[in-house]
Amino acid sequence: GQQLNQSPQSMFIQEGEDVSMNCTSSSIFNTWLWYKQDPGEGPVLLIALYKAGELTSNGRLTAQFGITRKDSFLNISASIPSDVGIYFCAGQLGGGSQGNLIFGKGTKLSVKP
Amino acid sequence: DVKVTQSSRYLVKRTGEKVFLECVQDMDHENMFWYRQDPGLGLRLIYFSYDVKMKEKGDIPEGYSVSREKKERFSLILESASTNQTSMYLCASSLSWGVDYGYTFGSGTRLTVV
């Protein structure tokens, strides 16, 4: 199937640091989504992006839909211990069954207090 | 809020057993999905369904089947469980296909096959 390249695979940071992660693809996507999975839980939607170039914030989180429509990034500012988890990017190619989300492999974030 | 409920958080089954994983959503969503999650491999789509009694294979359907007899319920069946099916299984649903319809996930079932 389609692939999304998500990096980094894991991050170990100090509380208060900023975090940046990104996803790239060889395909053009209509939508980019970012999910967070807390330990032992299912992923929860953080931010959805619908237009190329769009920059959207949700509290300390900021995500952008790349201008080429082939990439997206997520920034977390001033990280706190509850930011720990796995962050997934997901892209949507089009309508119908092409509207199925394609997921990156995730970025595992660890925050040291 | 949409709720997606998976019947078990943890399951331990023996090799060769037939295993049923149940998922129920309460908001009349059309689409339902089953994923498995393994370290380093992310979320891999097993099967999905866009209507009652309709099903489509995902990327890794081998060794699995599904059933959707009612709109709110989507079951994943392991016909003969094997140790390589030890994994976290996640169910998700979405209202329909479209740019505004993200997925809502259940909390997952961690299956161990011994």
Tab-separated table of C-alpha atoms in Angstrom:
chain	number	residue	atom	x	y	z
A	1	GLY	CA	0.000	0.000	0.000
A	2	GLN	CA	0.878	3.684	0.098
A	3	GLN	CA	3.610	4.775	2.469
A	4	LEU	CA	4.082	7.767	4.678
A	5	ASN	CA	7.580	8.400	5.953
A	6	GLN	CA	7.375	9.751	9.471
A	7	SER	CA	10.418	10.972	11.364
A	8	PRO	CA	11.926	10.787	13.805
A	9	GLN	CA	10.956	7.317	14.967
A	10	SER	CA	11.514	8.305	18.599
A	11	MET	CA	12.520	11.326	20.644
A	12	PHE	CA	13.789	11.722	24.186
A	13	ILE	CA	13.532	15.303	25.370
A	14	GLN	CA	13.657	17.395	28.515
A	15	GLU	CA	10.495	18.995	29.836
A	16	GLY	CA	10.169	22.506	28.430
A	17	GLU	CA	11.861	21.740	25.121
A	18	ASP	CA	10.155	22.211	21.778
A	19	VAL	CA	9.497	19.181	19.568
A	20	SER	CA	9.237	18.874	15.819
A	21	MET	CA	8.229	15.859	13.729
A	22	ASN	CA	7.247	15.458	10.109
A	23	CYS	CA	5.742	13.200	7.497
A	24	THR	CA	6.562	12.984	3.824
A	25	SER	CA	5.165	11.046	0.906
A	26	SER	CA	5.658	10.638	-2.806
A	27	SER	CA	1.883	11.035	-3.244
A	28	ILE	CA	-0.246	14.159	-3.102
A	29	PHE	CA	-2.735	14.197	-0.246
A	30	ASN	CA	-6.008	16.087	0.116
A	31	THR	CA	-5.985	16.012	3.900
A	32	TRP	CA	-3.381	15.610	6.614
A	33	LEU	CA	-4.264	14.590	10.143
A	34	TRP	CA	-2.216	14.265	13.302
A	35	TYR	CA	-3.158	11.811	16.055
A	36	LYS	CA	-1.757	11.158	19.513
A	37	GLN	CA	-1.872	7.783	21.241
A	38	ASP	CA	-1.490	7.764	25.000
A	39	PRO	CA	0.020	4.598	26.470
A	40	GLY	CA	-2.584	1.825	26.533
A	41	GLU	CA	-5.183	3.817	24.601
A	42	GLY	CA	-6.336	4.315	21.035
A	43	PRO	CA	-5.178	7.286	18.919
A	44	VAL	CA	-7.039	10.562	19.340
A	45	LEU	CA	-7.260	13.275	16.677
A	46	LEU	CA	-5.196	16.378	17.468
A	47	ILE	CA	-5.266	18.491	14.319
A	48	ALA	CA	-6.766	18.210	10.833
A	49	LEU	CA	-5.415	20.132	7.827
A	50	TYR	CA	-7.394	20.553	4.616
A	51	LYS	CA	-5.538	23.014	2.372
A	52	ALA	CA	-1.991	23.265	1.072
A	53	GLY	CA	-0.049	25.797	3.104
A	54	GLU	CA	-2.551	25.727	5.962
A	55	LEU	CA	-1.089	26.335	9.418
A	56	THR	CA	-3.285	25.299	12.345
A	57	SER	CA	-2.740	25.481	16.092
A	58	ASN	CA	-4.300	23.595	18.981
A	59	GLY	CA	-2.887	24.964	22.229
A	60	ARG	CA	0.834	24.245	22.249
A	61	LEU	CA	0.558	22.202	19.053
A	62	THR	CA	1.032	23.640	15.585
A	63	ALA	CA	0.759	21.692	12.355
A	64	GLN	CA	1.221	22.653	8.725
A	65	PHE	CA	0.025	21.182	5.445
A	66	GLY	CA	3.006	21.386	3.094
A	67	ILE	CA	2.690	23.568	0.016
A	68	THR	CA	3.480	20.616	-2.272
A	69	ARG	CA	0.717	18.578	-0.525
A	70	LYS	CA	3.272	15.811	-0.024
A	71	ASP	CA	4.309	16.622	3.517
A	72	SER	CA	3.221	17.889	6.901
A	73	PHE	CA	4.880	18.745	10.175
A	74	LEU	CA	3.810	18.935	13.802
A	75	ASN	CA	5.470	21.140	16.415
A	76	ILE	CA	4.914	20.955	20.153
A	77	SER	CA	6.132	23.911	22.152
A	78	ALA	CA	7.271	23.838	25.780
A	79	SER	CA	6.742	20.094	26.219
A	80	ILE	CA	5.272	18.722	29.452
A	81	PRO	CA	5.260	15.163	30.839
A	82	SER	CA	1.704	14.469	29.609
A	83	ASP	CA	2.906	14.957	26.022
A	84	VAL	CA	4.382	11.447	26.271
A	85	GLY	CA	2.915	9.074	23.720
A	86	ILE	CA	3.046	8.083	20.082
A	87	TYR	CA	2.198	10.692	17.466
A	88	PHE	CA	0.878	9.521	14.105
A	89	CYS	CA	0.479	11.447	10.925
A	90	ALA	CA	-2.220	10.321	8.530
A	91	GLY	CA	-3.035	11.364	4.993
A	92	GLN	CA	-6.128	11.033	2.860
A	93	LEU	CA	-5.759	10.724	-0.908
A	94	GLY	CA	-9.281	11.341	-2.124
A	95	GLY	CA	-12.886	10.238	-2.007
A	96	GLY	CA	-14.539	6.820	-1.823
A	97	SER	CA	-12.255	4.048	-0.686
A	98	GLN	CA	-9.339	6.335	-1.537
A	99	GLY	CA	-10.574	8.304	1.434
A	100	ASN	CA	-9.143	5.652	3.723
A	101	LEU	CA	-6.461	7.168	5.902
A	102	ILE	CA	-2.851	6.140	5.367
A	103	PHE	CA	-0.830	6.268	8.578
A	104	GLY	CA	2.811	6.947	9.289
A	105	LYS	CA	4.631	4.539	11.591
A	106	GLY	CA	4.567	6.983	14.456
A	107	THR	CA	6.952	9.093	16.518
A	108	LYS	CA	7.357	7.914	20.099
A	109	LEU	CA	7.891	10.869	22.408
A	110	SER	CA	9.432	10.545	25.856
A	111	VAL	CA	9.640	13.594	28.120
A	112	LYS	CA	11.985	13.724	31.082
A	113	PRO	CA	10.710	15.921	33.925
B	1	ASP	CA	-18.898	12.380	21.387
B	2	VAL	CA	-18.659	9.256	19.299
B	3	LYS	CA	-17.730	6.268	21.303
B	4	VAL	CA	-16.026	3.217	19.868
B	5	THR	CA	-16.010	0.358	22.331
B	6	GLN	CA	-13.874	-2.736	22.036
B	7	SER	CA	-15.182	-5.590	24.133
B	8	SER	CA	-11.900	-6.645	25.732
B	9	ARG	CA	-8.778	-4.726	26.723
B	10	TYR	CA	-6.667	-7.856	27.150
B	11	LEU	CA	-7.068	-11.371	25.754
B	12	VAL	CA	-4.921	-14.462	26.026
B	13	LYS	CA	-5.718	-17.282	23.615
B	14	ARG	CA	-4.121	-20.558	22.646
B	15	THR	CA	-2.668	-21.357	19.248
B	16	GLY	CA	-5.337	-22.771	16.967
B	17	GLU	CA	-8.282	-21.217	18.802
B	18	LYS	CA	-10.920	-19.239	16.938
B	19	VAL	CA	-10.881	-15.704	18.324
B	20	PHE	CA	-13.544	-13.011	18.067
B	21	LEU	CA	-12.751	-9.355	18.658
B	22	GLU	CA	-15.826	-7.175	18.930
B	23	CYS	CA	-16.209	-3.479	18.223
B	24	VAL	CA	-19.301	-1.327	18.651
B	25	GLN	CA	-19.806	2.340	17.747
B	26	ASP	CA	-22.738	4.417	18.918
B	27	MET	CA	-23.025	7.235	16.379
B	28	ASP	CA	-24.410	5.625	13.235
B	29	HIS	CA	-21.087	5.751	11.397
B	30	GLU	CA	-20.979	4.157	7.969
B	31	ASN	CA	-17.336	3.096	7.896
B	32	MET	CA	-15.552	0.812	10.316
B	33	PHE	CA	-11.964	-0.399	10.322
B	34	TRP	CA	-9.713	-2.943	11.987
B	35	TYR	CA	-6.009	-2.252	12.424
B	36	ARG	CA	-3.203	-4.058	14.129
B	37	GLN	CA	-0.405	-2.120	15.760
B	38	ASP	CA	3.074	-3.524	16.226
B	39	PRO	CA	6.207	-1.707	17.442
B	40	GLY	CA	8.057	-0.102	14.563
B	41	LEU	CA	5.349	-1.027	12.044
B	42	GLY	CA	2.711	1.533	12.944
B	43	LEU	CA	-0.963	0.913	12.158
B	44	ARG	CA	-1.683	-1.651	9.479
B	45	LEU	CA	-5.163	-1.985	8.007
B	46	ILE	CA	-6.607	-5.497	8.172
B	47	TYR	CA	-10.162	-5.027	6.886
B	48	PHE	CA	-12.698	-2.274	6.554
B	49	SER	CA	-16.413	-2.035	5.950
B	50	TYR	CA	-18.428	0.786	4.444
B	51	ASP	CA	-21.868	-0.705	4.945
B	52	VAL	CA	-23.698	-3.556	6.596
B	53	LYS	CA	-22.586	-6.892	5.160
B	54	MET	CA	-19.951	-5.145	3.032
B	55	LYS	CA	-16.261	-5.692	3.634
B	56	GLU	CA	-13.014	-4.885	1.895
B	57	LYS	CA	-9.539	-6.271	2.433
B	58	GLY	CA	-6.924	-3.952	3.780
B	59	ASP	CA	-3.172	-4.381	3.562
B	60	ILE	CA	-2.794	-7.489	5.738
B	61	PRO	CA	-6.015	-9.574	5.603
B	62	GLU	CA	-4.363	-13.005	5.652
B	63	GLY	CA	-5.431	-15.083	8.634
B	64	TYR	CA	-8.363	-12.787	9.445
B	65	SER	CA	-11.990	-12.409	8.496
B	66	VAL	CA	-14.658	-9.901	9.509
B	67	SER	CA	-18.374	-9.690	9.998
B	68	ARG	CA	-20.696	-6.716	9.916
B	69	GLU	CA	-24.266	-7.877	10.419
B	70	LYS	CA	-25.391	-4.621	12.036
B	71	LYS	CA	-24.258	-1.097	11.291
B	72	GLU	CA	-22.927	-0.479	14.782
B	73	ARG	CA	-20.945	-3.687	15.167
B	74	PHE	CA	-17.824	-4.855	13.351
B	75	SER	CA	-16.191	-8.102	14.403
B	76	LEU	CA	-12.699	-9.311	13.626
B	77	ILE	CA	-12.245	-13.076	13.517
B	78	LEU	CA	-9.010	-14.989	13.764
B	79	GLU	CA	-9.961	-18.344	12.281
B	80	SER	CA	-7.050	-20.222	13.839
B	81	ALA	CA	-4.938	-18.015	16.077
B	82	SER	CA	-1.194	-18.142	15.671
B	83	THR	CA	1.586	-16.637	17.765
B	84	ASN	CA	2.421	-14.137	15.022
B	85	GLN	CA	-1.020	-12.637	15.555
B	86	THR	CA	-0.021	-11.468	19.017
B	87	SER	CA	-0.555	-7.734	18.726
B	88	MET	CA	-2.583	-4.684	19.687
B	89	TYR	CA	-5.812	-4.534	17.669
B	90	LEU	CA	-7.529	-1.206	17.137
B	91	CYS	CA	-11.025	-0.640	15.822
B	92	ALA	CA	-12.012	2.709	14.303
B	93	SER	CA	-15.075	4.254	12.717
B	94	SER	CA	-15.827	7.275	10.571
B	95	LEU	CA	-19.076	8.943	9.559
B	96	SER	CA	-18.408	8.515	5.865
B	97	TRP	CA	-15.663	9.207	3.361
B	98	GLY	CA	-14.728	12.812	3.025
B	99	VAL	CA	-12.183	15.347	4.049
B	100	ASP	CA	-14.035	16.310	7.210
B	101	TYR	CA	-14.424	12.821	8.555
B	102	GLY	CA	-11.565	11.724	10.731
B	103	TYR	CA	-11.464	8.374	12.436
B	104	THR	CA	-12.507	7.686	16.014
B	105	PHE	CA	-10.582	4.839	17.583
B	106	GLY	CA	-11.421	2.410	20.346
B	107	SER	CA	-9.028	1.837	23.237
B	108	GLY	CA	-7.606	-1.300	21.708
B	109	THR	CA	-7.465	-5.007	22.502
B	110	ARG	CA	-4.083	-6.441	23.358
B	111	LEU	CA	-4.152	-10.037	22.175
B	112	THR	CA	-1.561	-12.574	23.226
B	113	VAL	CA	-1.528	-15.963	21.505
B	114	VAL	CA	0.384	-18.631	23.397
